[in-house]
CSV table of C-alpha atoms in Angstrom, one decimal:
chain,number,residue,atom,x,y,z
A,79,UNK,CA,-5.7,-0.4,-21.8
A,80,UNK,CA,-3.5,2.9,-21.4
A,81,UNK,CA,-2.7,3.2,-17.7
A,82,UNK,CA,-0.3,5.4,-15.2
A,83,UNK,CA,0.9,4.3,-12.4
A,84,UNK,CA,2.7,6.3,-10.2
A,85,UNK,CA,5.1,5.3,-7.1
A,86,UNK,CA,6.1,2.6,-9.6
A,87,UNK,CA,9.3,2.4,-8.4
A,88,UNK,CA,7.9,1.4,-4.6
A,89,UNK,CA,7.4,-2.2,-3.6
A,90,UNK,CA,3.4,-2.2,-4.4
A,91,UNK,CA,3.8,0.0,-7.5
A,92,UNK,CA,6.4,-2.0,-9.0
A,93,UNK,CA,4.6,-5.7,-8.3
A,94,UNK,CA,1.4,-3.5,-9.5
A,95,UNK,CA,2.9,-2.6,-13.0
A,96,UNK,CA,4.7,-5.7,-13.8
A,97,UNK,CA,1.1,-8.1,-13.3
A,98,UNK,CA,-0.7,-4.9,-16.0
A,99,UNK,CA,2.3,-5.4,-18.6
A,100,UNK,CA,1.9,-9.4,-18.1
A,101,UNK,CA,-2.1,-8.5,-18.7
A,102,UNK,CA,-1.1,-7.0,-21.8
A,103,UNK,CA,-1.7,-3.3,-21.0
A,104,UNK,CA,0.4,-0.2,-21.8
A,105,UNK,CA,2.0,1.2,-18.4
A,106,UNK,CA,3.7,4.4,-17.7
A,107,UNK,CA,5.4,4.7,-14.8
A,108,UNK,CA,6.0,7.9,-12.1
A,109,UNK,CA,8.2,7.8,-9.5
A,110,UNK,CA,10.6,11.0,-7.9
A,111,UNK,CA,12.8,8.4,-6.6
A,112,UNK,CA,13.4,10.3,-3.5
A,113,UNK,CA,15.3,9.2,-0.5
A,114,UNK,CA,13.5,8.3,1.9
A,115,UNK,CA,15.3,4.9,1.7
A,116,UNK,CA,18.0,3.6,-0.7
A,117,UNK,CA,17.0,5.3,-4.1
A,118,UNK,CA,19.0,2.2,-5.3
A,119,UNK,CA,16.4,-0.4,-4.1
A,120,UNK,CA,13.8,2.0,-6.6
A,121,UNK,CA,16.2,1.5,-9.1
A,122,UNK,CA,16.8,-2.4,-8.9
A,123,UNK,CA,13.1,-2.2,-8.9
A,124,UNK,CA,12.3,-0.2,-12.3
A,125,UNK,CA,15.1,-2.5,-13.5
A,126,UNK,CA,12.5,-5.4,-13.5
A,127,UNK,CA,10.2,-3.3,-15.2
A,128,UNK,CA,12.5,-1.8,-18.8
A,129,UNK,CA,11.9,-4.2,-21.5
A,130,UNK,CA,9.0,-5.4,-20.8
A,131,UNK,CA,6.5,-4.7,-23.7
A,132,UNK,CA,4.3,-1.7,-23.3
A,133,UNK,CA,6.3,0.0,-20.1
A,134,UNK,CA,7.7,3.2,-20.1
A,135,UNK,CA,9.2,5.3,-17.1
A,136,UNK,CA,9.0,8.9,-16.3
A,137,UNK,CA,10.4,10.9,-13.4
A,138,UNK,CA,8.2,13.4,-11.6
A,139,UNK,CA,7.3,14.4,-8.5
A,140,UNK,CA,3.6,14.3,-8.1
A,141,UNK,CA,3.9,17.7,-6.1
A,142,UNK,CA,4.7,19.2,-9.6
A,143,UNK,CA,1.0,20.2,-10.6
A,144,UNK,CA,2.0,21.6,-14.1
A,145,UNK,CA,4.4,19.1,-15.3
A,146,UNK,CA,2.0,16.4,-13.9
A,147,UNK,CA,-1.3,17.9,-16.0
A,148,UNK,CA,1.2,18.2,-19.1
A,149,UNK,CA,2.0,14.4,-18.5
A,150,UNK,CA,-1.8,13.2,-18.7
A,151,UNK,CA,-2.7,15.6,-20.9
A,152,UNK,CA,0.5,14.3,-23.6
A,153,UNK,CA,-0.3,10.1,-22.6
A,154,UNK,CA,-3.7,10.3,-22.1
A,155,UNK,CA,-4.4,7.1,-20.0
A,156,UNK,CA,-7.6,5.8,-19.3
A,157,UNK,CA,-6.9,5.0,-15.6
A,158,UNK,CA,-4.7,6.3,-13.1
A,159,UNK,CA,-3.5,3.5,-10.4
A,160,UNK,CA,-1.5,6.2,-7.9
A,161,UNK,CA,0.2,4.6,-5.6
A,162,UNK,CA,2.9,7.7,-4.6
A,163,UNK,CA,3.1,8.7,-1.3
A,164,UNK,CA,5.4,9.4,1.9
A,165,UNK,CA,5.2,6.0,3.5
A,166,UNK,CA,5.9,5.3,7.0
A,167,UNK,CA,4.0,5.9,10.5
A,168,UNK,CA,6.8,6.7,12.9
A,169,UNK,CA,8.6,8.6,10.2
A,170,UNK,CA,5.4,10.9,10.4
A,171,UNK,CA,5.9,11.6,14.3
A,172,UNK,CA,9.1,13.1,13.8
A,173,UNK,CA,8.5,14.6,9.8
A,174,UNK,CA,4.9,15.4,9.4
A,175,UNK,CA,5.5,17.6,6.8
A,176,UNK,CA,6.6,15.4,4.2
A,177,UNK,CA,2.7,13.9,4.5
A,178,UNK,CA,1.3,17.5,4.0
A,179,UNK,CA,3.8,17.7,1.0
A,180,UNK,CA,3.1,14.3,-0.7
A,181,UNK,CA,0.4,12.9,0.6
A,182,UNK,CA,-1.8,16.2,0.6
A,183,UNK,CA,-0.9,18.3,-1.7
A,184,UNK,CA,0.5,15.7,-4.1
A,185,UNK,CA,-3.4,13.6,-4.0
A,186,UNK,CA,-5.1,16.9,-4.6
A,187,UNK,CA,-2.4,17.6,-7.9
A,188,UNK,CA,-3.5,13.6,-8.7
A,189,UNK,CA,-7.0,14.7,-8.3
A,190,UNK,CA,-6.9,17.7,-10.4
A,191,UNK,CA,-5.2,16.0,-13.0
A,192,UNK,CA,-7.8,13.3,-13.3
A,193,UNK,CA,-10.8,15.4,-13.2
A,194,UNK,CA,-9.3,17.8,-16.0
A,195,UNK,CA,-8.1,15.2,-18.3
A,196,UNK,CA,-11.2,12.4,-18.5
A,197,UNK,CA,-9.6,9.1,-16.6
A,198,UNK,CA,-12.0,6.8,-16.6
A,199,UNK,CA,-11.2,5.6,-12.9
A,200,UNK,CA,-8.6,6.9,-10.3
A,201,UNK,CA,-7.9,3.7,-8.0
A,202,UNK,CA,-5.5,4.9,-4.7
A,203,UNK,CA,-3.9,3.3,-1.9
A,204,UNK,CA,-5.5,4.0,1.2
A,205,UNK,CA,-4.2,2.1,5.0
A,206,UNK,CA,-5.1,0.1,7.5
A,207,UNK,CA,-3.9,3.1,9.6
A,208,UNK,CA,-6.9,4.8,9.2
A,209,UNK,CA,-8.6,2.9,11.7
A,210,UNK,CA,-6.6,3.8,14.3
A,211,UNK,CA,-7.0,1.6,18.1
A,212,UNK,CA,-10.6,0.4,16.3
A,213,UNK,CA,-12.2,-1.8,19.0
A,214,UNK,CA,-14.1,-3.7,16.6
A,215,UNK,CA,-12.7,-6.2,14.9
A,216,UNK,CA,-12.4,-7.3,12.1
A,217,UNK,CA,-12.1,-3.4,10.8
A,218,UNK,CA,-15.0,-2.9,8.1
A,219,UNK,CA,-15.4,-0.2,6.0
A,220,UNK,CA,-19.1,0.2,7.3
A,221,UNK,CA,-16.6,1.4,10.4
A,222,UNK,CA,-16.4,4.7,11.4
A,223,UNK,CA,-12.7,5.7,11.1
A,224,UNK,CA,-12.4,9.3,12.9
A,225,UNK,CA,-9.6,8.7,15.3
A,226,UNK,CA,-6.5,8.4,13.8
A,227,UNK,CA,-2.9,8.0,15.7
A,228,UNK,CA,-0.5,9.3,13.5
A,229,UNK,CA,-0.2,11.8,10.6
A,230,UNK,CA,0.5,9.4,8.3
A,231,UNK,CA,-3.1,7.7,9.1
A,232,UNK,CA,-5.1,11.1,8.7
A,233,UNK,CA,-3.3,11.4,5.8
A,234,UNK,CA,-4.6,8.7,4.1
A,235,UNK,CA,-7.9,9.1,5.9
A,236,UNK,CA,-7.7,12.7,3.9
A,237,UNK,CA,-7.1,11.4,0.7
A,238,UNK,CA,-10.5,9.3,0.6
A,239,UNK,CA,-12.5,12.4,2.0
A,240,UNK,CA,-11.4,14.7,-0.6
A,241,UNK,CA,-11.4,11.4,-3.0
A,242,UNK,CA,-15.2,11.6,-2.6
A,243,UNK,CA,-15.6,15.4,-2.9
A,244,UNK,CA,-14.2,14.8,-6.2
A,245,UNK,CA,-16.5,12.0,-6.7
A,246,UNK,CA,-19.8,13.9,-5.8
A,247,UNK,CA,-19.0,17.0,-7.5
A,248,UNK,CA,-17.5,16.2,-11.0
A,249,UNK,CA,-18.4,12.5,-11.0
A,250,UNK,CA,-15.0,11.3,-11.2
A,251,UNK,CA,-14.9,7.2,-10.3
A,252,UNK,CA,-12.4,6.7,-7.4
A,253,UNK,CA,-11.5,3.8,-5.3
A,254,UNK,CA,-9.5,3.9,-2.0
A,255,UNK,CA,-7.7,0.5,-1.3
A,256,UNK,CA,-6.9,0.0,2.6
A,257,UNK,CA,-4.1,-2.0,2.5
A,258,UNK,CA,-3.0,-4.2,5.4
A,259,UNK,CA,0.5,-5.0,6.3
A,260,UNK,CA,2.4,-6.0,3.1
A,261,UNK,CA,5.3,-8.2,2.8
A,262,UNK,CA,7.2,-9.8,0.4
A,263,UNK,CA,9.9,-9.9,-2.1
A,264,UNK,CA,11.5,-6.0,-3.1
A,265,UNK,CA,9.7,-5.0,0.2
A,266,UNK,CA,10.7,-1.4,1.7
A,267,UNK,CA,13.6,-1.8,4.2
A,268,UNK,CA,11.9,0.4,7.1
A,269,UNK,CA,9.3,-2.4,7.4
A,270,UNK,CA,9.6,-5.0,9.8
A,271,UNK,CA,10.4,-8.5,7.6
A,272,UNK,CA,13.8,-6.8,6.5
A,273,UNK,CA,15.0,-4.7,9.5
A,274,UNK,CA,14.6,-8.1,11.1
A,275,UNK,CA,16.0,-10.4,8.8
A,276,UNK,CA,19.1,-8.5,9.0
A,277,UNK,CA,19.2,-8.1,12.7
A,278,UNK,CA,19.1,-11.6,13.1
A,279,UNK,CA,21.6,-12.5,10.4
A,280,UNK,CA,23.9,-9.9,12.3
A,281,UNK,CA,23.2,-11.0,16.0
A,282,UNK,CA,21.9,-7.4,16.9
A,283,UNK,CA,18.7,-7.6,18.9
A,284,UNK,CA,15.6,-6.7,17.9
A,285,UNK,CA,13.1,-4.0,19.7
A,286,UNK,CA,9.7,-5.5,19.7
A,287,UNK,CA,7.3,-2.8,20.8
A,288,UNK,CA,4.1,-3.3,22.8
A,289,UNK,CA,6.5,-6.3,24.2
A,290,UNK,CA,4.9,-8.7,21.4
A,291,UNK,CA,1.2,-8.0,21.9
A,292,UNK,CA,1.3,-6.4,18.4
A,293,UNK,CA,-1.6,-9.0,15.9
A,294,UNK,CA,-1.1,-7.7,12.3
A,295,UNK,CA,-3.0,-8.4,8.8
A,296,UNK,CA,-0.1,-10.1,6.8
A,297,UNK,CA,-0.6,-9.6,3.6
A,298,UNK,CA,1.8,-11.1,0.9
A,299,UNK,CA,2.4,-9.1,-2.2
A,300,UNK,CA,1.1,-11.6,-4.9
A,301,UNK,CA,-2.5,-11.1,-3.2
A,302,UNK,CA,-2.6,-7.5,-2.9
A,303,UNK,CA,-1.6,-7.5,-6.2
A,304,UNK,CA,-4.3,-9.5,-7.1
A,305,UNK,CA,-6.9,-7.2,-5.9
A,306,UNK,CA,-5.0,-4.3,-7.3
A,307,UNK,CA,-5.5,-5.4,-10.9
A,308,UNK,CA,-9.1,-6.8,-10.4
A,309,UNK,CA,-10.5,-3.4,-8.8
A,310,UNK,CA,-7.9,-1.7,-12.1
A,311,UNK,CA,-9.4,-3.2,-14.8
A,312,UNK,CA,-13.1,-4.4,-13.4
A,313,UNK,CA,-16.1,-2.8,-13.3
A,314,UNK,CA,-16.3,0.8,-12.2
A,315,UNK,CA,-17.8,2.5,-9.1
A,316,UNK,CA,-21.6,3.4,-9.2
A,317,UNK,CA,-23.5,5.4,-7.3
A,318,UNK,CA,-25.3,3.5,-4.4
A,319,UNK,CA,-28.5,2.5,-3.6
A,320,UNK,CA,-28.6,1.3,-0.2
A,321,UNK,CA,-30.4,3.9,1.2
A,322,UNK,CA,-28.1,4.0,3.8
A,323,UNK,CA,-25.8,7.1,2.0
A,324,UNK,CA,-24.9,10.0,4.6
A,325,UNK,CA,-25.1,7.0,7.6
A,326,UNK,CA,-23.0,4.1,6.5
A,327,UNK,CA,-19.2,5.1,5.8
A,328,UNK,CA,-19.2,2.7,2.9
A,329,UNK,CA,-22.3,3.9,0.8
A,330,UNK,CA,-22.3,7.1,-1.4
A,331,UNK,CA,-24.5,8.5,-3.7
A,332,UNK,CA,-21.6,9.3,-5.5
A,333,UNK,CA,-19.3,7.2,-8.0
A,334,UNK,CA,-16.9,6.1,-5.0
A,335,UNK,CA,-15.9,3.2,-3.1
A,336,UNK,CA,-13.6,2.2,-0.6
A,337,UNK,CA,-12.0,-1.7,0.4
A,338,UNK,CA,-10.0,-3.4,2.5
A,339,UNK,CA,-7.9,-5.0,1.0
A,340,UNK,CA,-5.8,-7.6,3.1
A,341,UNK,CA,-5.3,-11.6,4.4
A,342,UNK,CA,-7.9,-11.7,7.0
A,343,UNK,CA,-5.8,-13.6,9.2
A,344,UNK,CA,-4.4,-11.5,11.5
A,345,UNK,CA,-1.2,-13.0,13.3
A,346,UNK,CA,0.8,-12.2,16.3
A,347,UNK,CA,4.0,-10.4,15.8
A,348,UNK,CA,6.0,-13.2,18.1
A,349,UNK,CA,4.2,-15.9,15.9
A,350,UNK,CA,5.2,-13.8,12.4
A,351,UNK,CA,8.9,-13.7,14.3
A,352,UNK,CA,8.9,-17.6,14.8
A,353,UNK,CA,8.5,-18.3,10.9
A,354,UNK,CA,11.2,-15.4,10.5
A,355,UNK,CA,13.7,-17.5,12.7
A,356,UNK,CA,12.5,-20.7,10.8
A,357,UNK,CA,13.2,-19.3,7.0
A,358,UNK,CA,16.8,-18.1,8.3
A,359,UNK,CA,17.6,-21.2,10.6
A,360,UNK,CA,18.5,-18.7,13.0
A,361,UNK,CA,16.7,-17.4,16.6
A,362,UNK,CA,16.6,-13.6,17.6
A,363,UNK,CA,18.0,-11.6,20.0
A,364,UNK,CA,14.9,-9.9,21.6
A,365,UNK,CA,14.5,-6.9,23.4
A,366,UNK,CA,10.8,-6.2,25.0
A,367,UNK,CA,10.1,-2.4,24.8
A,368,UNK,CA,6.7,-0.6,25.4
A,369,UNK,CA,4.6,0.4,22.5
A,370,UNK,CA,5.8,3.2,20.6
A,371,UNK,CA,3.5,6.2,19.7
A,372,UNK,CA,1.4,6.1,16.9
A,373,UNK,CA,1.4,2.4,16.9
A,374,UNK,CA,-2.3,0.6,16.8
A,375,UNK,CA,-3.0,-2.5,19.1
A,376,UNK,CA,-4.3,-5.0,16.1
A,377,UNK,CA,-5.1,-4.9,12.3
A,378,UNK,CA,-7.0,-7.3,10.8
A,379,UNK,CA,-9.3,-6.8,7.6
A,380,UNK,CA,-12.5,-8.0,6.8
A,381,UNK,CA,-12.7,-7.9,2.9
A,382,UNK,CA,-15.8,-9.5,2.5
A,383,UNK,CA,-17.0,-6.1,0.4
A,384,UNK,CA,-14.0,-6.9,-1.8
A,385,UNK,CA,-14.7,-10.6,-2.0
A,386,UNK,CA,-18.1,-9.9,-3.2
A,387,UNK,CA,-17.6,-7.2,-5.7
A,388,UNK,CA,-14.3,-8.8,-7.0
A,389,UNK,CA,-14.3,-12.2,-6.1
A,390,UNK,CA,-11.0,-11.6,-4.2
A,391,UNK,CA,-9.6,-15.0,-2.3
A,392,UNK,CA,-5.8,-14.3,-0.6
A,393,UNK,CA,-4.3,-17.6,-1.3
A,394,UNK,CA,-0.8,-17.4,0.2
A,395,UNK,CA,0.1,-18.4,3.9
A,396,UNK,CA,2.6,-16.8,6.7
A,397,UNK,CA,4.8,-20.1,6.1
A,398,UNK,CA,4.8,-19.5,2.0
A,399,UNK,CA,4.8,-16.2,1.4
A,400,UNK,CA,7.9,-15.9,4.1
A,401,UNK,CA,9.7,-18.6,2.5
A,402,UNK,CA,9.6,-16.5,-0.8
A,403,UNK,CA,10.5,-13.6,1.1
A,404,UNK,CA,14.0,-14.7,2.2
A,405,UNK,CA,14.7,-16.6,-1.1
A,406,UNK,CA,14.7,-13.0,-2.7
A,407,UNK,CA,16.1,-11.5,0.3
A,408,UNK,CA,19.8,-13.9,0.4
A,409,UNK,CA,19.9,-13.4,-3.5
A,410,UNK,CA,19.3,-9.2,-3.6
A,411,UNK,CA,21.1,-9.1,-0.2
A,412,UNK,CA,23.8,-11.5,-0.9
A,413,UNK,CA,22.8,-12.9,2.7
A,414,UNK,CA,24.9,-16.4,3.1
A,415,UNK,CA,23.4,-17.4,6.8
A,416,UNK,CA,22.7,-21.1,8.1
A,417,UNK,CA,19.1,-22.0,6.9
């Protein structure tokens, strides 16, 4: 199968690609390979993609309509997997306009694209975010999910409305994946596995927000990978016939779906901190601080829709999938610590 994938030179997009090309389908990549951190981690990244049979790299900016409807129009891919996007919620308190920018205008280009050029199936990430302080948990997507706490999260919230609208109106198969909390090797440095790592390998303390009280939806790579590829290369959307379209957030009489997509074992930050300080052989330097705007209380994911539809099973624990993480993190980061 002939498939693009675009942020494939983020931590998801690249894990994403390299399990297709193992699959034995044809990938081209997108990335702008922007700044928002070290372009040189993107790079190191694609890295582990060239050579591998069936992969080819091309740089564009998703906010480039023309050159992005040339593109699909030239490769013609079956599926589009678009995982671009301005990541990062406390980045969107201070920079909200890089989410109207990318996440906006750059889904509606995607969307455009997709509907004028025949893909088959447009599969996007969505976030956790989008639930916002939901006081039901585990989140569902049966959830309403109308309050959310950063721009970032109403982003992403935006990208499955206008998802659907596409959906309804020209019948083009989408599905929105909700992903909770990744981690693991290649990771993105503004996420909380590497800023800490390093801080405790330097002695610097850490600022832990909400003082500790934070419980989030670890989620190692391998396993969002997993459900990636299945929802990729599996059956497509229908049209549903619950009954229930126009009252339950999940339902649609359109060719549309949306999933969770996570561990379902929500953990406690201090507990997520402990088998940080275990892998390095080193404690922390805590500081306690009050929770910072735009942060949710909790994140955990029920992915029984997922489960069902996909047969998706996370299979990696805190203990294993941390233990990979700082293998790769000493070797990329040349880390030599007591562990």
């Amino acid at each position: 199968m002939k498939l693009v994938v675009t942020g494939v030179a983020g931590f998801i997009g690249m894990h994403t690609a390299s399990r297709l090309l193992q699959s034995g389908h044809e990938v081209l990549g997108l990335d702008n390979l922007n700044d928002y951190y070290d372009p040189q981690l993107k790079r190191d990244r694609l890295a582990q993609l060239q050579g591998q049979p069936g992969f080819r790299f091309e740089k564009l900016d998703i906010t480039d309509a023309i050159s992005l409807q040339q593109l699909l129009a030239a490769v013609q891919p079956e599926k589009v997997v678009h995982l671009a996007a301005q990541a990062g919620v406390r980045h969107s308190i201070d920079h909200p306009m890089d989410y109207v920018s990318a996440n906006l205008v750059g889904f509606m280009n995607v969307l455009e694209a997709c509907r004028h050029h025949e893909i088959k199936h447009l599969v996007y990430a969505s976030s956790s975010s989008v639930y916002g302080n939901n006081a039901s948990t585990p989140f569902s997507e049966h959830d309403a999910v109308d309050h959310p706490l950063s721009i970032y999260a109403a982003s992403k919230r935006a990208n499955e409305l206008m998802a659907h609208v596409y959906s309804h109106l020209y019948g083009l198969a989408t599905t929105g994946l909700r992903f909770f909390t990744v981690y693991g090797p290649w990771g993105r440095p503004d996420m909380a596995p590497i800023m800490f790592a390093k801080k405790i390998l330097a002695g610097s303390p850490i600022g832990v927000f909400n003082f500790g009280q934070h419980r989030r939806d670890f989620t190692y790579i391998d396993d969002i990978v997993s459900g990636v590829v299945a929802v990729t290369i599996g059956k497509l959307p229908v049209k549903s016939d619950s009954g229930k379209t126009g009252q339950d957030p999940a339902a649609s009489d359109a060719p549309y779906r949306i999933y969770n997509i996570g561990n379902n074992q929500p953990v406690q930050l201090m507990d997520f901190l402990a088998e940080l300080e275990n892998c390095l052989g080193m404690p922390a330097e805590l500081e306690m601080l009050p929770a910072q705007p735009g942060d949710v209380q909790d994140t955990w994911a029920d992915c029984s829709d997922l489960q069902r539809d996909f047969n998706y099973h996370p299979e990696t624990s805190l203990a294993d999938g941390m233990a990979r993480f700082i293998t790769w993190f000493r070797e990329y980061y040349s880390v030599k610590g007591r562990a």
